[in-house]
Amino acid sequence: MNSIETKLNKARTGKITPIKQDSEEKAIISVRDLNLFYGEKQALFSVSMDIQEKEVTALIGPSGCGKSTFLRTLNRMNDLIDSVQINGDIVIDNENIYQTNDVIKLRTKVGMVFQKANLFPMSIYDNVAYGPRMQGLKNKKELDKIVEESLRGAAIWDEVKDRLKTSALGLSGGQQQRICIARAIAMKPEIILMDEPTSALDPISTLKVEELIEKMKKDFTIVIVTHNMQQAARISDKTAFFLNGEVIEYEQTDKIFSMPNDQRTEDYITGRFG
Amino acid sequence: MSALPEKMGNANKKKYILEGLSSKLFQFCALISVISLLLIVGFVFYKGSLPFVVDGYSFIDFLTGVDWVPSEEKFGILPMIVASVYATIGALIIGVPVGLFTAIFLAEIAPKRVAKFISPAVQLLAGIPSVLYGVFGLAIIVPFLQNVLNLPRGQSLLAVILVLAIMMLPTIVTVAETAIRAVPKTYREGSLALGASQIETIFKVVVPAAKSGVMAAIVLGVGRAIGETMAVILVAGNSLIIPTSLTDSLRPLTTNIALEMGYAFGSHQNMLFATGIVLFSFILILNFVLAKISAKGEK
């Protein structure tokens, strides 16, 4: 416990880039002093961050630096791992998500798209309708409408409209990933988390997903983990640079890629390590 | 230095000989099981077909006859077929849900420590000799049924069903648990991230994804139940009637063979082999179904 305490204190006194907030912008996610442990090993050190509504926030950094771990705290996916311990506050929509027991409600509000497309072995329709059905929606007309809207929202309706009842696993990797996005949209969440959504895709599919993210920005708040710095530069409004479980710098994307404050950020984005 | 390449050449020659010999040896070993299968099947079918081909008995009468009186040359096995089917279906009705829920519990819900303790225990259950299940049934289940249901004899269809249900558990649990554990973690995450609860995730995504493995578990369990002999002899009562209630005594196909083979001769003996053919056909059909299911699962 002692070592954890010292680590905590060290982390608290460590330098965190102050969070600037424009007056008209509203933070939909506020993270304060978030520490996360896998058993004895600390993976996140006093992370604090405000994420703005209807913006794309990119999390960059080398592998194993805690970006995905951080992302997964936002919809409590880390709860699935037994040894995880979390302290600190994450407030989404004025509700501290680690003080509520209603994880299901949280996950309907905060959707997620994973690194590898993880469609269920069922039809395209059933995949997209899965979330609404789990919320008790049975009306066929409404489901049809949600499925169509979601697939249109994910810019894949035209490609699959004639084969909605066929297995989703027959689609190409890029199509599957866009169905995954449609599936997340179908829940009408406020926030969509994306964990390296294009890392398993070819360049053309990647481009399509990026265009999609650009378009989705007007309806959703998007937090995206990416290894691809060009991608972060292209699609995000703000970028956070993670290193060894700490947020080194969190800034406007154009600023972070043109004149970062921290030497380590500069080293990373210029490809000197990572 | 010049001797080395020559020496190496010799070593290689030995290698090739050894290679050839060992592949022959493996081939021979592989053949043993195939030959045994052919011998057993051939022998059973040969002996079992004699009464119908040589002695002029009717195969239809054999299947549909309700009387089995070897001393009067009456060989009807319908009561035994019915007994086997009832016992198997009954065991399925109890064994499948219990086994499946156990597998789900072990693979999805139980904390690791608990699963680590229960899984091997269930597997050990499969290693207990079947006669001991029979003894257990005879010593515990039969008297229990006798007292609770107030029967003249506790040896009954219900006793057989209970013993078989327990016996099929390890097969069902182990195979189904493996299948459920093989479902990719990403499915679970995907479902939970869409606001499904754990139970919803298990029944809507995980179990359907493991469907072919779960079906295989059930078919293997059925195979176990339909072929079981020793445990059943002890608790079935072995009466030659078509069971009409759970409390009736019965004689499944397997026990008929085991009970009478020791003293049978002539047509009687051959008729027991014919009973074996019927039993074997059941198992074949099951295996065929199993193969179909797993082929579907791979698609």
Coordinates of C-alpha atoms in Angstrom, one line a residue:
Chain A
M1 CA 0.0 0.0 0.0
N2 CA 2.9 2.3 0.9
S3 CA 4.4 2.1 -2.6
I4 CA 1.0 2.9 -4.1
E5 CA 0.6 5.9 -1.9
T6 CA 4.0 7.3 -2.9
K7 CA 3.3 6.6 -6.5
L8 CA 0.0 8.4 -6.1
N9 CA 1.6 11.4 -4.5
K10 CA 4.3 11.5 -7.1
A11 CA 1.7 11.3 -9.8
R12 CA -0.4 14.1 -8.2
T13 CA 2.5 16.4 -7.9
G14 CA 3.6 15.5 -11.4
K15 CA 3.1 18.0 -14.2
I16 CA -0.2 17.8 -15.9
T17 CA -0.9 20.2 -18.7
P18 CA -3.7 22.4 -17.4
I19 CA -7.0 21.9 -19.1
K20 CA -8.1 24.9 -21.0
Q21 CA -11.8 25.3 -21.5
D22 CA -13.5 27.5 -23.9
S23 CA -16.5 29.1 -22.3
E24 CA -19.1 27.9 -24.8
E25 CA -17.8 24.3 -24.8
K26 CA -19.3 21.8 -22.4
A27 CA -17.3 18.9 -21.1
I28 CA -19.4 15.8 -21.4
I29 CA -16.7 13.6 -19.7
S30 CA -14.7 14.8 -16.8
V31 CA -12.0 12.6 -15.5
R32 CA -10.2 13.6 -12.3
D33 CA -7.2 11.9 -10.7
L34 CA -7.9 8.5 -12.2
N35 CA -5.6 5.8 -11.0
L36 CA -5.9 2.2 -12.2
F37 CA -4.1 -0.9 -11.0
Y38 CA -3.9 -4.3 -12.5
G39 CA -3.2 -6.2 -9.2
E40 CA -0.1 -4.5 -7.9
K41 CA 0.9 -2.9 -11.2
Q42 CA -0.3 0.6 -11.7
A43 CA -1.4 1.3 -15.3
L44 CA -2.8 4.8 -15.1
F45 CA -1.3 7.6 -13.0
S46 CA -3.6 10.4 -11.9
V47 CA -5.2 11.0 -15.3
S48 CA -7.3 14.1 -15.5
M49 CA -9.0 15.2 -18.7
D50 CA -12.1 17.0 -19.9
I51 CA -13.6 15.7 -23.1
Q52 CA -15.9 18.1 -25.0
E53 CA -19.2 17.3 -26.4
K54 CA -19.5 16.5 -30.2
E55 CA -15.8 16.5 -30.7
V56 CA -13.4 13.9 -31.7
T57 CA -10.7 13.3 -29.1
A58 CA -7.8 11.1 -30.1
L59 CA -5.6 9.2 -27.6
I60 CA -2.2 8.5 -28.9
G61 CA 1.0 7.0 -27.5
P62 CA 3.2 3.9 -27.7
S63 CA 1.8 0.4 -27.1
G64 CA 1.1 -0.5 -23.5
C65 CA 1.0 3.2 -22.3
G66 CA -2.6 2.9 -21.0
K67 CA -4.6 4.5 -23.8
S68 CA -6.9 1.5 -24.3
T69 CA -7.1 0.9 -20.5
F70 CA -8.2 4.6 -20.1
L71 CA -10.7 4.2 -22.9
R72 CA -12.2 1.2 -21.3
T73 CA -12.7 2.9 -18.0
L74 CA -15.1 5.2 -19.7
N75 CA -17.7 2.5 -20.2
R76 CA -16.4 0.3 -17.4
M77 CA -15.3 -2.5 -19.6
N78 CA -12.4 -3.0 -17.2
D79 CA -14.9 -4.3 -14.7
L80 CA -14.6 -7.6 -16.6
I81 CA -11.0 -8.1 -15.4
D82 CA -11.0 -9.4 -11.8
S83 CA -7.8 -7.8 -10.5
V84 CA -8.6 -4.2 -11.6
Q85 CA -8.8 -1.5 -9.0
I86 CA -9.8 2.0 -9.9
N87 CA -9.8 5.2 -7.9
G88 CA -10.6 8.7 -8.9
D89 CA -13.6 10.2 -10.5
I90 CA -15.1 10.0 -13.9
V91 CA -18.2 12.1 -14.4
I92 CA -20.3 11.6 -17.5
D93 CA -23.4 13.8 -17.8
N94 CA -23.1 14.9 -14.2
E95 CA -23.0 11.3 -12.9
N96 CA -20.0 9.7 -11.4
I97 CA -20.0 6.4 -13.3
Y98 CA -18.0 4.5 -10.6
Q99 CA -20.5 5.4 -8.0
T100 CA -23.5 4.1 -9.8
N101 CA -24.5 0.4 -10.0
D102 CA -26.3 0.8 -13.3
V103 CA -23.5 -0.3 -15.6
I104 CA -26.0 -1.2 -18.2
K105 CA -27.4 2.3 -18.4
L106 CA -23.9 3.6 -18.7
R107 CA -23.1 1.3 -21.6
T108 CA -26.3 2.3 -23.5
K109 CA -25.0 5.9 -23.2
V110 CA -21.4 5.2 -24.0
G111 CA -21.1 2.9 -27.0
M112 CA -17.9 1.1 -28.1
V113 CA -16.3 0.0 -31.3
F114 CA -13.4 -2.5 -30.8
Q115 CA -10.1 -3.0 -32.5
K116 CA -11.3 -6.1 -34.4
A117 CA -14.8 -6.2 -35.8
N118 CA -16.6 -8.4 -33.4
L119 CA -20.0 -9.0 -35.0
F120 CA -22.0 -11.8 -33.6
P121 CA -22.6 -15.0 -35.7
M122 CA -26.1 -13.8 -36.7
S123 CA -27.6 -11.8 -39.5
I124 CA -26.7 -8.2 -40.2
Y125 CA -30.1 -7.1 -39.1
D126 CA -30.0 -9.0 -35.8
N127 CA -26.5 -7.6 -35.1
V128 CA -27.7 -4.0 -35.5
A129 CA -31.0 -4.7 -33.7
Y130 CA -29.2 -6.5 -30.8
G131 CA -28.7 -3.5 -28.6
P132 CA -32.2 -2.1 -28.9
R133 CA -33.7 -5.5 -28.4
M134 CA -31.7 -5.9 -25.2
Q135 CA -33.4 -2.7 -24.0
G136 CA -36.7 -4.4 -24.5
L137 CA -37.7 -3.0 -27.9
K138 CA -39.8 -5.6 -29.8
N139 CA -41.8 -3.6 -32.2
K140 CA -40.8 -4.8 -35.7
K141 CA -41.5 -1.5 -37.4
E142 CA -39.4 0.5 -34.9
L143 CA -36.6 -2.0 -35.1
D144 CA -36.6 -1.8 -38.9
K145 CA -36.4 1.9 -38.7
I146 CA -33.5 1.9 -36.2
V147 CA -31.6 -0.7 -38.3
E148 CA -32.0 1.3 -41.4
E149 CA -31.1 4.6 -39.8
S150 CA -28.1 3.1 -38.1
L151 CA -26.8 1.5 -41.2
R152 CA -27.3 4.7 -43.1
G153 CA -25.6 6.5 -40.3
A154 CA -22.6 4.2 -40.7
A155 CA -22.7 4.8 -44.5
I156 CA -23.1 1.1 -45.3
W157 CA -26.9 0.9 -46.0
D158 CA -26.5 0.8 -49.7
E159 CA -24.0 -2.0 -49.6
V160 CA -26.0 -4.3 -47.4
K161 CA -29.7 -3.4 -47.8
D162 CA -30.4 -6.4 -50.0
R163 CA -28.8 -8.9 -47.6
L164 CA -29.8 -7.8 -44.2
K165 CA -30.9 -11.3 -43.3
T166 CA -27.7 -13.0 -44.3
S167 CA -24.9 -13.7 -41.9
A168 CA -22.9 -10.7 -40.9
L169 CA -19.7 -12.7 -40.9
G170 CA -19.8 -13.0 -44.7
L171 CA -18.9 -9.3 -45.1
S172 CA -15.4 -8.0 -45.7
G173 CA -13.4 -6.7 -42.7
G174 CA -14.0 -3.1 -43.5
Q175 CA -17.7 -3.6 -43.9
Q176 CA -17.9 -5.6 -40.7
Q177 CA -16.2 -2.8 -38.8
R178 CA -18.7 -0.3 -40.2
I179 CA -21.6 -2.6 -39.2
C180 CA -20.0 -2.6 -35.7
I181 CA -20.2 1.2 -35.8
A182 CA -23.8 0.9 -37.0
R183 CA -24.5 -1.4 -34.1
A184 CA -23.1 1.1 -31.7
I185 CA -25.1 3.9 -33.3
A186 CA -28.3 1.9 -33.0
M187 CA -28.2 2.4 -29.2
K188 CA -28.3 6.2 -29.9
P189 CA -25.5 6.7 -27.4
E190 CA -24.1 10.1 -26.6
I191 CA -20.5 9.0 -26.6
I192 CA -18.8 6.4 -28.8
L193 CA -15.5 4.9 -27.8
M194 CA -13.3 3.5 -30.5
D195 CA -10.3 1.3 -29.7
E196 CA -8.0 1.4 -32.8
P197 CA -11.0 0.8 -35.1
T198 CA -8.9 0.8 -38.3
S199 CA -5.8 -1.0 -37.2
A200 CA -7.0 -4.2 -38.8
L201 CA -8.3 -2.6 -42.0
D202 CA -6.8 -1.9 -45.4
P203 CA -6.2 1.8 -46.4
I204 CA -9.4 2.2 -48.4
S205 CA -11.6 0.8 -45.6
T206 CA -9.6 2.9 -43.2
L207 CA -10.4 6.0 -45.3
K208 CA -14.1 5.1 -45.3
V209 CA -14.2 4.7 -41.5
E210 CA -12.3 8.0 -41.1
E211 CA -14.8 9.8 -43.3
L212 CA -17.6 8.2 -41.3
I213 CA -16.0 9.4 -38.0
E214 CA -15.8 12.9 -39.5
K215 CA -19.5 12.8 -40.3
M216 CA -20.6 11.2 -37.0
K217 CA -19.0 14.1 -35.1
K218 CA -22.1 16.2 -35.4
D219 CA -24.2 13.7 -33.5
F220 CA -21.8 12.0 -31.2
T221 CA -18.9 12.6 -28.9
I222 CA -16.1 10.4 -30.1
V223 CA -13.1 9.2 -28.2
I224 CA -10.7 7.2 -30.4
V225 CA -7.5 5.4 -29.6
T226 CA -5.1 5.2 -32.5
H227 CA -1.6 4.2 -33.3
N228 CA -1.7 6.1 -36.5
M229 CA -0.6 9.7 -35.9
Q230 CA -1.7 10.9 -39.3
Q231 CA -5.1 9.5 -38.5
A232 CA -5.2 11.4 -35.2
A233 CA -4.1 14.6 -37.0
R234 CA -6.7 14.1 -39.8
I235 CA -9.8 13.4 -37.7
S236 CA -9.5 14.7 -34.2
D237 CA -10.2 18.0 -32.6
K238 CA -8.2 17.3 -29.5
T239 CA -5.4 14.9 -28.9
A240 CA -4.0 13.4 -25.7
F241 CA -0.6 12.0 -25.6
F242 CA -0.2 9.0 -23.2
L243 CA 3.2 7.8 -22.0
N244 CA 3.6 5.1 -19.3
G245 CA 0.2 5.6 -17.9
E246 CA 0.3 9.3 -17.7
V247 CA -1.2 12.0 -19.8
I248 CA 1.8 14.0 -21.0
E249 CA 0.0 16.5 -23.0
Y250 CA -3.6 17.2 -23.9
E251 CA -4.2 19.9 -26.4
Q252 CA -5.9 21.0 -29.6
T253 CA -4.8 18.6 -32.3
D254 CA -3.3 21.2 -34.6
K255 CA -1.3 22.6 -31.8
I256 CA 0.0 19.3 -30.5
F257 CA 1.1 18.3 -34.0
S258 CA 2.7 21.7 -34.9
M259 CA 4.2 22.9 -31.6
P260 CA 3.9 20.5 -28.7
N261 CA 4.7 21.8 -25.3
D262 CA 6.5 18.8 -24.0
Q263 CA 9.7 17.4 -25.4
R264 CA 8.5 13.8 -25.1
T265 CA 5.4 14.6 -27.2
E266 CA 7.6 16.1 -29.9
D267 CA 9.9 13.0 -29.8
Y268 CA 7.0 10.7 -30.2
I269 CA 5.2 12.5 -33.0
T270 CA 8.4 13.0 -34.9
G271 CA 9.0 9.3 -34.7
R272 CA 12.0 9.4 -32.4
F273 CA 10.5 6.5 -30.2
G274 CA 7.4 4.4 -29.8
Chain B
M1 CA 38.3 -34.0 -43.8
S2 CA 37.4 -36.0 -46.8
A3 CA 36.0 -38.8 -44.6
L4 CA 33.3 -36.6 -43.2
P5 CA 31.0 -36.3 -46.2
E6 CA 31.1 -40.0 -46.6
K7 CA 30.2 -40.6 -43.0
M8 CA 27.4 -38.2 -43.3
G9 CA 26.1 -40.1 -46.2
N10 CA 26.0 -43.2 -44.2
A11 CA 24.1 -41.5 -41.4
N12 CA 21.6 -40.3 -43.8
K13 CA 21.0 -43.7 -45.2
K14 CA 20.3 -44.9 -41.7
K15 CA 17.9 -42.0 -41.3
Y16 CA 16.0 -43.0 -44.4
I17 CA 15.7 -46.7 -43.2
L18 CA 14.5 -45.6 -39.8
E19 CA 12.1 -43.2 -41.4
G20 CA 10.6 -45.9 -43.5
L21 CA 10.4 -48.3 -40.6
S22 CA 8.7 -45.9 -38.3
S23 CA 6.1 -44.8 -40.8
K24 CA 5.3 -48.5 -41.4
L25 CA 5.0 -49.0 -37.6
F26 CA 2.6 -46.1 -37.3
Q27 CA 0.6 -47.3 -40.2
F28 CA 0.3 -50.7 -38.6
C29 CA -0.9 -49.3 -35.3
A30 CA -3.4 -47.2 -37.1
L31 CA -4.7 -50.2 -38.9
I32 CA -5.2 -52.1 -35.6
S33 CA -8.2 -50.0 -34.6
V34 CA -9.7 -50.1 -38.0
I35 CA -9.3 -53.9 -38.2
S36 CA -10.8 -54.3 -34.7
L37 CA -13.8 -52.2 -35.7
L38 CA -14.4 -54.2 -38.9
L39 CA -14.0 -57.5 -37.1
I40 CA -16.4 -56.6 -34.3
V41 CA -19.0 -55.1 -36.7
G42 CA -18.6 -57.9 -39.2
F43 CA -19.0 -60.5 -36.5
V44 CA -22.0 -59.0 -34.8
F45 CA -23.7 -58.4 -38.2
Y46 CA -22.9 -61.9 -39.3
K47 CA -24.2 -63.6 -36.2
G48 CA -27.1 -61.3 -35.9
S49 CA -28.3 -61.8 -39.4
L50 CA -28.2 -65.6 -39.2
P51 CA -31.7 -66.1 -37.7
F52 CA -33.3 -64.0 -40.4
V53 CA -31.2 -65.2 -43.3
V54 CA -30.9 -68.9 -42.4
D55 CA -33.5 -69.8 -39.9
G56 CA -36.4 -67.8 -41.5
Y57 CA -37.4 -65.6 -38.7
S58 CA -39.0 -62.3 -39.7
F59 CA -37.0 -59.2 -38.9
I60 CA -40.2 -57.1 -38.7
D61 CA -41.6 -59.5 -36.1
F62 CA -38.3 -59.2 -34.3
L63 CA -38.6 -55.4 -34.1
T64 CA -42.3 -55.2 -33.4
G65 CA -42.9 -58.3 -31.3
V66 CA -43.7 -57.7 -27.7
D67 CA -42.9 -61.2 -26.3
W68 CA -39.4 -62.3 -25.6
V69 CA -39.6 -66.0 -24.5
P70 CA -36.4 -67.7 -25.8
S71 CA -37.6 -71.2 -24.7
E72 CA -40.7 -70.8 -26.9
E73 CA -38.7 -69.3 -29.8
K74 CA -40.4 -66.0 -29.3
F75 CA -38.1 -63.2 -30.0
G76 CA -39.7 -59.7 -29.9
I77 CA -37.6 -56.8 -28.7
L78 CA -40.1 -53.9 -28.9
P79 CA -40.3 -53.6 -25.1
M80 CA -36.6 -53.2 -24.9
I81 CA -36.4 -50.7 -27.7
V82 CA -39.1 -48.7 -26.0
A83 CA -37.3 -49.1 -22.6
S84 CA -34.0 -47.8 -24.1
V85 CA -35.7 -44.9 -25.8
Y86 CA -37.6 -43.9 -22.7
A87 CA -34.6 -44.2 -20.4
T88 CA -32.5 -42.1 -22.8
I89 CA -35.1 -39.4 -23.3
G90 CA -35.8 -39.2 -19.6
A91 CA -32.1 -39.0 -18.8
L92 CA -31.8 -36.2 -21.4
I93 CA -34.6 -34.2 -19.9
I94 CA -32.8 -34.1 -16.6
G95 CA -29.2 -34.4 -17.6
V96 CA -29.1 -31.8 -20.5
P97 CA -30.3 -28.7 -18.5
V98 CA -28.3 -29.6 -15.4
G99 CA -25.2 -30.3 -17.5
L100 CA -25.6 -27.3 -19.7
F101 CA -26.2 -24.9 -16.7
T102 CA -23.2 -26.4 -14.9
A103 CA -21.0 -25.8 -18.0
I104 CA -22.3 -22.2 -18.3
F105 CA -21.7 -21.7 -14.6
L106 CA -18.1 -23.1 -14.8
A107 CA -17.2 -21.3 -18.0
E108 CA -18.9 -17.9 -17.4
I109 CA -20.0 -17.2 -13.9
A110 CA -18.0 -19.1 -11.3
P111 CA -15.0 -17.4 -9.9
K112 CA -11.8 -19.0 -11.1
R113 CA -11.1 -20.6 -7.8
V114 CA -14.4 -22.3 -7.7
A115 CA -14.2 -23.5 -11.3
K116 CA -10.8 -24.8 -10.7
F117 CA -12.2 -27.0 -8.0
I118 CA -15.4 -28.1 -9.7
S119 CA -14.1 -28.8 -13.2
P120 CA -11.7 -31.6 -12.2
A121 CA -14.4 -33.0 -9.9
V122 CA -16.8 -33.3 -12.8
Q123 CA -14.2 -34.8 -15.0
L124 CA -13.4 -37.4 -12.3
L125 CA -17.0 -38.3 -12.3
A126 CA -16.5 -39.6 -15.8
G127 CA -13.7 -41.9 -14.6
I128 CA -15.8 -43.8 -12.1
P129 CA -16.5 -47.3 -13.3
S130 CA -20.1 -47.6 -14.4
V131 CA -20.8 -50.6 -12.1
L132 CA -20.2 -48.2 -9.2
Y133 CA -22.9 -45.9 -10.4
G134 CA -25.2 -49.0 -10.5
V135 CA -24.2 -49.9 -7.0
F136 CA -24.8 -46.3 -5.9
G137 CA -28.2 -46.4 -7.6
L138 CA -29.1 -49.7 -6.0
A139 CA -28.0 -48.7 -2.5
I140 CA -29.3 -45.1 -2.5
I141 CA -31.7 -44.3 -5.3
V142 CA -33.7 -47.5 -5.4
P143 CA -34.5 -47.7 -1.7
F144 CA -35.2 -43.9 -1.7
L145 CA -37.7 -44.2 -4.5
Q146 CA -39.2 -47.3 -2.8
N147 CA -39.8 -45.4 0.4
V148 CA -40.9 -42.0 -1.0
L149 CA -43.2 -43.3 -3.8
N150 CA -44.3 -46.3 -1.8
L151 CA -43.4 -48.8 -4.5
P152 CA -43.2 -52.6 -4.1
R153 CA -39.8 -52.4 -5.9
G154 CA -37.7 -49.3 -6.3
Q155 CA -36.0 -50.7 -9.5
S156 CA -37.8 -48.7 -12.1
L157 CA -37.7 -46.4 -15.1
L158 CA -37.2 -43.5 -12.8
A159 CA -34.2 -45.1 -11.1
V160 CA -32.6 -45.8 -14.5
I161 CA -33.3 -42.2 -15.6
L162 CA -31.7 -40.7 -12.5
V163 CA -28.6 -42.9 -12.7
L164 CA -28.1 -42.3 -16.5
A165 CA -28.7 -38.5 -16.0
I166 CA -25.9 -38.5 -13.4
M167 CA -23.7 -40.6 -15.7
M168 CA -24.1 -38.3 -18.7
L169 CA -23.3 -35.2 -16.7
P170 CA -19.5 -35.3 -17.0
T171 CA -19.6 -35.8 -20.7
I172 CA -22.1 -33.0 -21.3
V173 CA -20.4 -30.6 -18.8
T174 CA -16.9 -31.2 -20.1
V175 CA -17.6 -30.9 -23.8
A176 CA -20.1 -28.0 -23.4
E177 CA -17.7 -26.1 -21.1
T178 CA -14.9 -26.4 -23.6
A179 CA -17.2 -25.2 -26.4
I180 CA -18.3 -22.2 -24.3
R181 CA -14.8 -21.3 -23.3
A182 CA -13.8 -21.3 -27.0
V183 CA -16.2 -18.5 -27.8
P184 CA -14.0 -15.4 -28.4
K185 CA -13.9 -12.9 -25.6
T186 CA -14.7 -10.2 -28.1
Y187 CA -18.2 -11.5 -28.5
R188 CA -18.8 -11.1 -24.8
E189 CA -17.3 -7.6 -24.8
G190 CA -19.3 -6.6 -27.8
S191 CA -22.5 -7.7 -26.2
L192 CA -21.8 -6.1 -22.8
A193 CA -20.8 -2.9 -24.5
L194 CA -24.2 -2.8 -26.1
G195 CA -25.9 -2.7 -22.8
A196 CA -26.7 -6.4 -22.4
S197 CA -26.5 -8.0 -19.0
Q198 CA -24.3 -11.0 -18.3
I199 CA -27.1 -13.5 -18.5
E200 CA -28.4 -11.9 -21.7
T201 CA -24.9 -12.1 -23.1
I202 CA -24.6 -15.8 -22.2
F203 CA -27.9 -16.8 -23.7
K204 CA -28.1 -14.5 -26.7
V205 CA -24.5 -14.6 -27.8
V206 CA -22.2 -17.0 -26.1
V207 CA -24.3 -20.2 -26.1
P208 CA -25.6 -19.7 -29.6
A209 CA -22.0 -19.1 -30.8
A210 CA -21.0 -22.4 -29.0
K211 CA -24.1 -24.2 -30.5
S212 CA -22.3 -26.9 -32.4
G213 CA -20.1 -27.8 -29.4
V214 CA -23.1 -27.8 -27.1
M215 CA -25.1 -30.1 -29.5
A216 CA -22.1 -32.4 -29.7
A217 CA -22.0 -32.5 -25.9
I218 CA -25.7 -33.6 -25.9
V219 CA -25.3 -36.2 -28.6
L220 CA -22.2 -37.7 -26.8
G221 CA -24.3 -37.7 -23.6
V222 CA -27.1 -39.6 -25.4
G223 CA -24.6 -42.1 -26.7
R224 CA -23.4 -42.7 -23.2
A225 CA -26.9 -43.2 -21.9
I226 CA -28.1 -45.5 -24.6
G227 CA -25.0 -47.7 -24.5
E228 CA -24.8 -48.0 -20.7
T229 CA -25.2 -51.5 -19.4
M230 CA -23.8 -52.4 -16.0
A231 CA -25.3 -49.5 -14.1
V232 CA -28.7 -50.1 -15.7
I233 CA -28.8 -53.8 -15.0
L234 CA -28.6 -53.1 -11.3
V235 CA -31.4 -50.5 -11.1
A236 CA -33.8 -51.4 -14.0
G237 CA -35.5 -54.4 -12.6
N238 CA -35.3 -56.1 -16.0
S239 CA -38.9 -57.0 -16.5
L240 CA -39.9 -57.8 -20.0
I241 CA -42.8 -55.4 -20.4
I242 CA -43.3 -52.1 -22.2
P243 CA -42.9 -49.5 -19.5
T244 CA -46.0 -47.4 -19.2
S245 CA -45.1 -45.3 -16.2
L246 CA -42.0 -44.0 -14.4
T247 CA -42.4 -46.6 -11.7
D248 CA -42.4 -49.6 -14.1
S249 CA -39.6 -52.1 -14.1
L250 CA -37.9 -52.3 -17.6
R251 CA -35.2 -54.0 -19.6
P252 CA -33.3 -51.9 -22.1
L253 CA -31.5 -53.4 -25.1
T254 CA -28.1 -53.4 -23.5
T255 CA -29.1 -55.3 -20.4
N256 CA -30.9 -57.9 -22.4
I257 CA -27.7 -58.8 -24.1
A258 CA -25.6 -58.8 -20.9
L259 CA -28.1 -60.8 -18.9
E260 CA -28.7 -63.6 -21.3
M261 CA -25.5 -63.9 -23.4
G262 CA -23.9 -66.1 -20.7
Y263 CA -26.1 -69.0 -21.2
A264 CA -27.7 -68.5 -24.6
F265 CA -26.9 -70.8 -27.6
G266 CA -28.3 -71.3 -31.1
S267 CA -31.0 -69.0 -32.3
H268 CA -31.3 -67.4 -28.9
Q269 CA -27.7 -66.4 -29.0
N270 CA -27.9 -65.1 -32.5
M271 CA -31.0 -63.1 -31.6
L272 CA -29.0 -61.4 -28.9
F273 CA -26.5 -60.4 -31.6
A274 CA -29.4 -59.1 -33.6
T275 CA -30.3 -57.0 -30.5
G276 CA -26.8 -55.8 -30.7
I277 CA -27.3 -54.7 -34.3
V278 CA -30.3 -52.6 -33.3
L279 CA -28.3 -51.0 -30.5
F280 CA -25.4 -50.4 -32.9
S281 CA -27.7 -48.8 -35.4
F282 CA -28.9 -46.4 -32.8
I283 CA -25.3 -45.4 -32.0
L284 CA -24.5 -45.1 -35.7
I285 CA -27.4 -42.8 -36.3
L286 CA -26.3 -40.7 -33.3
N287 CA -22.7 -40.5 -34.7
F288 CA -24.1 -39.5 -38.1
V289 CA -26.1 -36.7 -36.4
L290 CA -23.0 -35.7 -34.5
A291 CA -20.9 -35.5 -37.6
K292 CA -23.6 -33.4 -39.3
I293 CA -23.7 -31.0 -36.4
S294 CA -20.0 -30.5 -36.2
A295 CA -19.7 -30.1 -40.0
K296 CA -22.4 -27.4 -39.7
G297 CA -20.5 -25.8 -36.9
E298 CA -17.3 -25.5 -39.0
K299 CA -19.1 -23.8 -41.8

